[in-house]
Amino acid sequence: MANSVTLTHWGTYRPEVQDGRLLAMAPLAEDPSPSPIGNSIPGTLNDPARIAQPMVRAGFLTNGAASRVQRGSEPFVPVSWAEATALAARELDRVRREHGNKAIFGGSYGWASAGRFHHAQSQLHRFLNVAGGYTRSVNTHSHAAAEVLLPHLIGNQDGMGGRHTAWPLIRDHTRLFVAFGGLPVKNAQVSAGGVSQHRVPDRLRECRAAGTDFVNISPLGSDVAPELGADWLPVRPNTDTALMLGVAHTLEVEGLTDRAFLARYTTGFEKFLPYLTGTVDGQPKDADWAAAICGIEADVIRNLARRMAGSRTMISVAWSLQRASHGEQPLWMAITLASMLGQIGLPGGGFGFGYAAANRVGNTELPFSWPALPQFRNPVPDFIPVARLADMLLNPGVPFDYNGGRYTYPDIRMVWWAGGNPFHHQQDLNKLLTAWRKPEVVVVQEPWWNATARHADIVLPCTTTVERNDLGIAKAEPYLVAMRKVVEPAGAARDDYDILSDIAGHLGLREAFTEGRDEMGWVRHLYEGSREAAAVHGHALPDFETFWKAGEFRFENSVPHRSLLQEFRADPEADRLRTPSGRIEIFSEKIAGFGYDCCPGHAVWIEPDEWLGGVAAARYPLHLISNQPATRLHSQLDNGSVSRSSKVAEREPASFNPDDAKKRGIKAGDVVRLFNDRGACLVGAILSPLVAPGTVQLATGAWYDPVELGRVGALDRHGNPNVLTLDRPTSRLAQAPIAHSALIEAERFTETPPDVAAFLPPPILAAKDSPDMTMEMT
Ligand SMILES: Nc1nc2c(c(=O)[nH]1)N[C@H]1C(S)=C(S)[C@@H](COP(=O)(O)OP(=O)(O)OC[C@H]3O[C@@H](n4cnc5c(=O)[nH]c(N)nc54)[C@H](O)[C@@H]3O)O[C@H]1N2
Ligand SMILES: Nc1nc2c(c(=O)[nH]1)N[C@H]1C(S)=C(S)[C@@H](COP(=O)(O)OP(=O)(O)OC[C@H]3O[C@@H](n4cnc5c(=O)[nH]c(N)nc54)[C@H](O)[C@@H]3O)O[C@H]1N2
Ligand SMILES: [Mo]
């Protein structure tokens, strides 16, 4: 057999194994910009943070749900797999009998691992559906606001989730690339489902060589690579909508608006215009007005407008902008602005959301979807928008709005998580900690003792990618990988599939869940489905044995490059958009009809919940940018060598503008306490003139590590920004998370800094100290 190949969200590697141990992950030779993140894998497989065997929280064993306020603060007791799976089955059965399946929250949001079969959420959702269903979550943390808003404006999520104008067309046609939120290539290391070739750094260099000018509109000068020679406009965080309005106003008063485009392809400009010019509220949204809000000089805004009208311009908006208070608005305003410029559908013109946010964006994708593990049907209709997790747990029976509908938070008794880390990803972790005490039982499947596993009652340790067989498809690329098992599972870890099969077995549902297939039976089954999907489009994949032996298969992607909305531009009657008007909706009657003051019928500037221009800035004068980490995927592999080598004074690095640091007596390498009314954490200081004054950058994903376990408000000694962020929705329309809207203060930490314990296991009782186990099955 050929050497094994392994697919991860951040790249494809050839594992190097000796005597059954994984030594290294060598990148593919044909990957032009491999990600170093893979180097973290070998050292983490058997590290102290790995969960060695199934565990139950001590108080849960003796007192069950009555002990739930101790969740997160108690030691664990090792149990056998038979005990752990029986206990999980018994609890699920109890909850569904006493409260119905809607009392089980199985949303389980998270990125898990690449691989079509062992995808943790697919496994869990299939299992819970077999067991009668669960309350689910909708939309993503990545771009929830866009997912809800864009269908109203352009009829679907094109230009955000895929089908962007392709890089080669940008290279050949775009002369001005205006990047709100920059083009951080650190983010292009990853793509959900896997990457084989990291193309974005080369694509950007090609654009530059072909003469594309870049403008980086971001609080961080580092958001566009220095070699692209971008102009940096250090916008005040969360004020891009005002800046765009200033640009739009300039276009309008200088006669640069493309009226013919607006008339043919859009609806509602006449309802937006009085807002822009100020006839409705007496305030023209001119460049001077915008400058006072966004901190970019009025002349710079006017010049930008003229440059945009004078060249083929791509308006690019990072997903981060909509992960902020009123995050719908910068997207709607970008589409409005692009409509006024009239270049939508032309090669290299118009708009696109998320360039460089993932490797796949702007790379032409295959026109078909690959098979996934079938989920069956979920008979429970209840759901929450993904970020409303804590609100749901805290407010059973309370109504909430979402996209024109009115729904009710269910009363959750059981939470089950596999493949996500809410104690990293959720905003306002202290609020989550309070909310997390409400359910009667929490089950977590996880390879490592991250904070979510520590806050569980029943901990089911699972395998990682290299410890099992799977089918890997780099989703956006014509590349299939035989992800053959590389090493034996660490400790007693088992595949999510085997864990859930056993639990299904206790419930009399094994056959329904497994359909009689084992791991390789499923891998083969999914591969056969892939062959069929590819054959429909004229691609012949080899038979399974040939593929599995070869280790990988790559075919030609001959899909032509296209521009976003090019068909609509060519013929707006034949290619009507799936909006009520069939056109781009600068004004949406539908959204206006919902009556949300937080998201009216056209793009508007609304003050963010927290921002540097608001009253709260007097107490908390720094805006926290908690962006994606360069050295890991969210919290994944924070325990690995690549992430750990980036830490400063043992902690997650936070970057400060040198003036802000000086005012506070902070020097590079100092331990600094970041705080606000919601929480506090310790970070290691970096000083950089590329951080705009008034902002602090602290990446997400450092494992939450409170000095006192389970205490709400305890200092996090490791630097997880979500002890500081705000858990409020973007608006009643999308109910999306607002991670990028939080004000803080910083001070040098003068006490002896506590040692970081994030990567050590929690207290574990030896079997002899364990409380009596009363675990008979019903
Ligand atoms: N402040 C702030 N917060 C944010 C963001 C931000 O910008 N700022 N960004 C948000 C965004 S965009 C996202 S997508 C979320 C990401 O949030 P998550 O997707 O929850 O983060 P991950 O760290 O990827 O968590 C995946 C977990 O799955 C585990 N895992 C991996 N493979 C397997 C497996 O095979 N089986 C099981 N059972 N578990 C597995 C990993 O060990 C890890 O703990 O964070 C959000 N949170
Ligand atoms: N290496 C790595 N890559 C990743 C991930 C990872 O964890 N690690 N996560 C992946 C995931 S799940 C996602 S969703 C994408 C996310 O992709 P994005 O949402 O684009 O990523 P962020 O890094 O949060 O933000 C990008 C930049 O936006 C800027 N920014 C923040 N707020 C504002 C603002 O108000 N105005 C302006 N103009 N700029 C602002 C910040 O300076 C930040 O560096 O990244 C993906 N890529
Ligand atoms: Mo994301």
PDB file of N, CA and C in Angstrom, residues 251-304:
ATOM      1  N   LEU A 251     -20.580  59.404  -3.719  1.00  0.00           N
ATOM      2  CA  LEU A 251     -20.963  58.963  -5.072  1.00  0.00           C
ATOM      3  C   LEU A 251     -22.202  59.730  -5.528  1.00  0.00           C
ATOM      4  N   GLU A 252     -23.168  59.818  -4.632  1.00  0.00           N
ATOM      5  CA  GLU A 252     -24.450  60.408  -4.986  1.00  0.00           C
ATOM      6  C   GLU A 252     -24.297  61.900  -5.307  1.00  0.00           C
ATOM      7  N   VAL A 253     -23.627  62.630  -4.416  1.00  0.00           N
ATOM      8  CA  VAL A 253     -23.553  64.087  -4.635  1.00  0.00           C
ATOM      9  C   VAL A 253     -22.589  64.439  -5.763  1.00  0.00           C
ATOM     10  N   GLU A 254     -21.673  63.543  -6.106  1.00  0.00           N
ATOM     11  CA  GLU A 254     -20.747  63.847  -7.194  1.00  0.00           C
ATOM     12  C   GLU A 254     -21.205  63.223  -8.514  1.00  0.00           C
ATOM     13  N   GLY A 255     -22.430  62.757  -8.551  1.00  0.00           N
ATOM     14  CA  GLY A 255     -22.989  62.239  -9.803  1.00  0.00           C
ATOM     15  C   GLY A 255     -22.338  60.954 -10.270  1.00  0.00           C
ATOM     16  N   LEU A 256     -21.822  60.164  -9.344  1.00  0.00           N
ATOM     17  CA  LEU A 256     -21.111  58.943  -9.715  1.00  0.00           C
ATOM     18  C   LEU A 256     -21.965  57.682  -9.545  1.00  0.00           C
ATOM     19  N   THR A 257     -23.205  57.845  -9.126  1.00  0.00           N
ATOM     20  CA  THR A 257     -24.094  56.688  -8.958  1.00  0.00           C
ATOM     21  C   THR A 257     -24.521  56.168 -10.331  1.00  0.00           C
ATOM     22  N   ASP A 258     -24.503  54.848 -10.496  1.00  0.00           N
ATOM     23  CA  ASP A 258     -24.904  54.231 -11.762  1.00  0.00           C
ATOM     24  C   ASP A 258     -26.422  54.019 -11.754  1.00  0.00           C
ATOM     25  N   ARG A 259     -27.154  55.014 -12.188  1.00  0.00           N
ATOM     26  CA  ARG A 259     -28.625  54.992 -12.129  1.00  0.00           C
ATOM     27  C   ARG A 259     -29.211  53.900 -13.036  1.00  0.00           C
ATOM     28  N   ALA A 260     -28.571  53.663 -14.168  1.00  0.00           N
ATOM     29  CA  ALA A 260     -29.087  52.637 -15.087  1.00  0.00           C
ATOM     30  C   ALA A 260     -29.026  51.260 -14.429  1.00  0.00           C
ATOM     31  N   PHE A 261     -27.935  50.992 -13.725  1.00  0.00           N
ATOM     32  CA  PHE A 261     -27.830  49.699 -13.028  1.00  0.00           C
ATOM     33  C   PHE A 261     -28.911  49.594 -11.964  1.00  0.00           C
ATOM     34  N   LEU A 262     -29.067  50.650 -11.175  1.00  0.00           N
ATOM     35  CA  LEU A 262     -30.069  50.621 -10.102  1.00  0.00           C
ATOM     36  C   LEU A 262     -31.454  50.347 -10.676  1.00  0.00           C
ATOM     37  N   ALA A 263     -31.765  50.982 -11.799  1.00  0.00           N
ATOM     38  CA  ALA A 263     -33.106  50.843 -12.385  1.00  0.00           C
ATOM     39  C   ALA A 263     -33.336  49.425 -12.908  1.00  0.00           C
ATOM     40  N   ARG A 264     -32.333  48.848 -13.494  1.00  0.00           N
ATOM     41  CA  ARG A 264     -32.532  47.548 -14.151  1.00  0.00           C
ATOM     42  C   ARG A 264     -32.420  46.368 -13.193  1.00  0.00           C
ATOM     43  N   TYR A 265     -31.551  46.505 -12.205  1.00  0.00           N
ATOM     44  CA  TYR A 265     -31.205  45.319 -11.413  1.00  0.00           C
ATOM     45  C   TYR A 265     -31.595  45.375  -9.944  1.00  0.00           C
ATOM     46  N   THR A 266     -32.062  46.498  -9.465  1.00  0.00           N
ATOM     47  CA  THR A 266     -32.322  46.610  -8.026  1.00  0.00           C
ATOM     48  C   THR A 266     -33.720  47.158  -7.772  1.00  0.00           C
ATOM     49  N   THR A 267     -34.129  47.050  -6.525  1.00  0.00           N
ATOM     50  CA  THR A 267     -35.381  47.679  -6.121  1.00  0.00           C
ATOM     51  C   THR A 267     -35.152  48.435  -4.817  1.00  0.00           C
ATOM     52  N   GLY A 268     -35.839  49.557  -4.664  1.00  0.00           N
ATOM     53  CA  GLY A 268     -35.876  50.237  -3.363  1.00  0.00           C
ATOM     54  C   GLY A 268     -34.849  51.328  -3.142  1.00  0.00           C
ATOM     55  N   PHE A 269     -34.058  51.678  -4.175  1.00  0.00           N
ATOM     56  CA  PHE A 269     -33.064  52.729  -3.941  1.00  0.00           C
ATOM     57  C   PHE A 269     -33.737  54.037  -3.535  1.00  0.00           C
ATOM     58  N   GLU A 270     -34.916  54.278  -4.116  1.00  0.00           N
ATOM     59  CA  GLU A 270     -35.598  55.542  -3.799  1.00  0.00           C
ATOM     60  C   GLU A 270     -36.048  55.609  -2.347  1.00  0.00           C
ATOM     61  N   LYS A 271     -36.169  54.446  -1.701  1.00  0.00           N
ATOM     62  CA  LYS A 271     -36.526  54.463  -0.269  1.00  0.00           C
ATOM     63  C   LYS A 271     -35.284  54.659   0.602  1.00  0.00           C
ATOM     64  N   PHE A 272     -34.138  54.266   0.068  1.00  0.00           N
ATOM     65  CA  PHE A 272     -32.874  54.409   0.807  1.00  0.00           C
ATOM     66  C   PHE A 272     -32.324  55.832   0.671  1.00  0.00           C
ATOM     67  N   LEU A 273     -32.527  56.413  -0.499  1.00  0.00           N
ATOM     68  CA  LEU A 273     -31.901  57.698  -0.812  1.00  0.00           C
ATOM     69  C   LEU A 273     -32.228  58.814   0.192  1.00  0.00           C
ATOM     70  N   PRO A 274     -33.488  58.962   0.620  1.00  0.00           N
ATOM     71  CA  PRO A 274     -33.782  60.029   1.591  1.00  0.00           C
ATOM     72  C   PRO A 274     -33.037  59.838   2.914  1.00  0.00           C
ATOM     73  N   TYR A 275     -32.737  58.594   3.249  1.00  0.00           N
ATOM     74  CA  TYR A 275     -31.938  58.338   4.455  1.00  0.00           C
ATOM     75  C   TYR A 275     -30.495  58.780   4.210  1.00  0.00           C
ATOM     76  N   LEU A 276     -29.992  58.439   3.012  1.00  0.00           N
ATOM     77  CA  LEU A 276     -28.608  58.789   2.678  1.00  0.00           C
ATOM     78  C   LEU A 276     -28.420  60.303   2.651  1.00  0.00           C
ATOM     79  N   THR A 277     -29.350  60.988   2.026  1.00  0.00           N
ATOM     80  CA  THR A 277     -29.194  62.440   1.886  1.00  0.00           C
ATOM     81  C   THR A 277     -29.668  63.196   3.122  1.00  0.00           C
ATOM     82  N   GLY A 278     -30.392  62.496   3.996  1.00  0.00           N
ATOM     83  CA  GLY A 278     -30.809  63.123   5.248  1.00  0.00           C
ATOM     84  C   GLY A 278     -32.146  63.816   5.195  1.00  0.00           C
ATOM     85  N   THR A 279     -32.894  63.649   4.100  1.00  0.00           N
ATOM     86  CA  THR A 279     -34.198  64.320   4.058  1.00  0.00           C
ATOM     87  C   THR A 279     -35.173  63.714   5.067  1.00  0.00           C
ATOM     88  N   VAL A 280     -34.948  62.467   5.498  1.00  0.00           N
ATOM     89  CA  VAL A 280     -35.858  61.902   6.506  1.00  0.00           C
ATOM     90  C   VAL A 280     -35.490  62.310   7.931  1.00  0.00           C
ATOM     91  N   ASP A 281     -34.212  62.475   8.202  1.00  0.00           N
ATOM     92  CA  ASP A 281     -33.834  62.710   9.600  1.00  0.00           C
ATOM     93  C   ASP A 281     -32.957  63.952   9.787  1.00  0.00           C
ATOM     94  N   GLY A 282     -32.828  64.737   8.714  1.00  0.00           N
ATOM     95  CA  GLY A 282     -32.066  65.978   8.835  1.00  0.00           C
ATOM     96  C   GLY A 282     -30.553  65.777   8.901  1.00  0.00           C
ATOM     97  N   GLN A 283     -30.109  64.548   8.743  1.00  0.00           N
ATOM     98  CA  GLN A 283     -28.668  64.292   8.847  1.00  0.00           C
ATOM     99  C   GLN A 283     -28.156  63.643   7.560  1.00  0.00           C
ATOM    100  N   PRO A 284     -27.567  64.425   6.667  1.00  0.00           N
ATOM    101  CA  PRO A 284     -26.948  63.787   5.500  1.00  0.00           C
ATOM    102  C   PRO A 284     -25.830  62.847   5.959  1.00  0.00           C
ATOM    103  N   LYS A 285     -25.754  61.662   5.369  1.00  0.00           N
ATOM    104  CA  LYS A 285     -24.711  60.706   5.766  1.00  0.00           C
ATOM    105  C   LYS A 285     -23.467  60.978   4.925  1.00  0.00           C
ATOM    106  N   ASP A 286     -23.029  62.214   4.978  1.00  0.00           N
ATOM    107  CA  ASP A 286     -21.905  62.612   4.123  1.00  0.00           C
ATOM    108  C   ASP A 286     -20.570  62.204   4.748  1.00  0.00           C
ATOM    109  N   ALA A 287     -19.510  62.483   4.023  1.00  0.00           N
ATOM    110  CA  ALA A 287     -18.193  62.020   4.458  1.00  0.00           C
ATOM    111  C   ALA A 287     -17.804  62.638   5.802  1.00  0.00           C
ATOM    112  N   ASP A 288     -18.220  63.877   6.059  1.00  0.00           N
ATOM    113  CA  ASP A 288     -17.877  64.490   7.345  1.00  0.00           C
ATOM    114  C   ASP A 288     -18.579  63.781   8.499  1.00  0.00           C
ATOM    115  N   TRP A 289     -19.858  63.488   8.265  1.00  0.00           N
ATOM    116  CA  TRP A 289     -20.612  62.736   9.279  1.00  0.00           C
ATOM    117  C   TRP A 289     -19.938  61.382   9.522  1.00  0.00           C
ATOM    118  N   ALA A 290     -19.581  60.705   8.450  1.00  0.00           N
ATOM    119  CA  ALA A 290     -18.969  59.376   8.573  1.00  0.00           C
ATOM    120  C   ALA A 290     -17.621  59.460   9.286  1.00  0.00           C
ATOM    121  N   ALA A 291     -16.851  60.497   8.958  1.00  0.00           N
ATOM    122  CA  ALA A 291     -15.506  60.629   9.538  1.00  0.00           C
ATOM    123  C   ALA A 291     -15.573  60.717  11.058  1.00  0.00           C
ATOM    124  N   ALA A 292     -16.558  61.442  11.557  1.00  0.00           N
ATOM    125  CA  ALA A 292     -16.672  61.603  13.010  1.00  0.00           C
ATOM    126  C   ALA A 292     -16.975  60.272  13.685  1.00  0.00           C
ATOM    127  N   ILE A 293     -17.616  59.373  12.972  1.00  0.00           N
ATOM    128  CA  ILE A 293     -17.977  58.071  13.558  1.00  0.00           C
ATOM    129  C   ILE A 293     -16.850  57.054  13.385  1.00  0.00           C
ATOM    130  N   CYS A 294     -16.295  56.996  12.175  1.00  0.00           N
ATOM    131  CA  CYS A 294     -15.391  55.873  11.878  1.00  0.00           C
ATOM    132  C   CYS A 294     -13.910  56.213  12.032  1.00  0.00           C
ATOM    133  N   GLY A 295     -13.613  57.493  12.247  1.00  0.00           N
ATOM    134  CA  GLY A 295     -12.220  57.849  12.509  1.00  0.00           C
ATOM    135  C   GLY A 295     -11.341  57.955  11.267  1.00  0.00           C
ATOM    136  N   ILE A 296     -11.923  57.826  10.085  1.00  0.00           N
ATOM    137  CA  ILE A 296     -11.160  58.017   8.837  1.00  0.00           C
ATOM    138  C   ILE A 296     -11.514  59.416   8.310  1.00  0.00           C
ATOM    139  N   GLU A 297     -10.501  60.179   7.934  1.00  0.00           N
ATOM    140  CA  GLU A 297     -10.743  61.573   7.532  1.00  0.00           C
ATOM    141  C   GLU A 297     -11.711  61.679   6.349  1.00  0.00           C
ATOM    142  N   ALA A 298     -12.499  62.748   6.364  1.00  0.00           N
ATOM    143  CA  ALA A 298     -13.524  62.933   5.333  1.00  0.00           C
ATOM    144  C   ALA A 298     -12.916  62.962   3.924  1.00  0.00           C
ATOM    145  N   ASP A 299     -11.783  63.598   3.768  1.00  0.00           N
ATOM    146  CA  ASP A 299     -11.158  63.651   2.439  1.00  0.00           C
ATOM    147  C   ASP A 299     -10.724  62.273   1.961  1.00  0.00           C
ATOM    148  N   VAL A 300     -10.268  61.478   2.897  1.00  0.00           N
ATOM    149  CA  VAL A 300      -9.865  60.112   2.540  1.00  0.00           C
ATOM    150  C   VAL A 300     -11.096  59.324   2.070  1.00  0.00           C
ATOM    151  N   ILE A 301     -12.209  59.543   2.756  1.00  0.00           N
ATOM    152  CA  ILE A 301     -13.451  58.850   2.368  1.00  0.00           C
ATOM    153  C   ILE A 301     -13.883  59.308   0.964  1.00  0.00           C
ATOM    154  N   ARG A 302     -13.825  60.608   0.726  1.00  0.00           N
ATOM    155  CA  ARG A 302     -14.246  61.114  -0.605  1.00  0.00           C
ATOM    156  C   ARG A 302     -13.329  60.562  -1.698  1.00  0.00           C
ATOM    157  N   ASN A 303     -12.029  60.571  -1.424  1.00  0.00           N
ATOM    158  CA  ASN A 303     -11.105  60.046  -2.428  1.00  0.00           C
ATOM    159  C   ASN A 303     -11.331  58.571  -2.699  1.00  0.00           C
ATOM    160  N   LEU A 304     -11.625  57.855  -1.639  1.00  0.00           N
ATOM    161  CA  LEU A 304     -11.901  56.429  -1.812  1.00  0.00           C
ATOM    162  C   LEU A 304     -13.118  56.246  -2.729  1.00  0.00           C
TER     163      LEU A 304
END
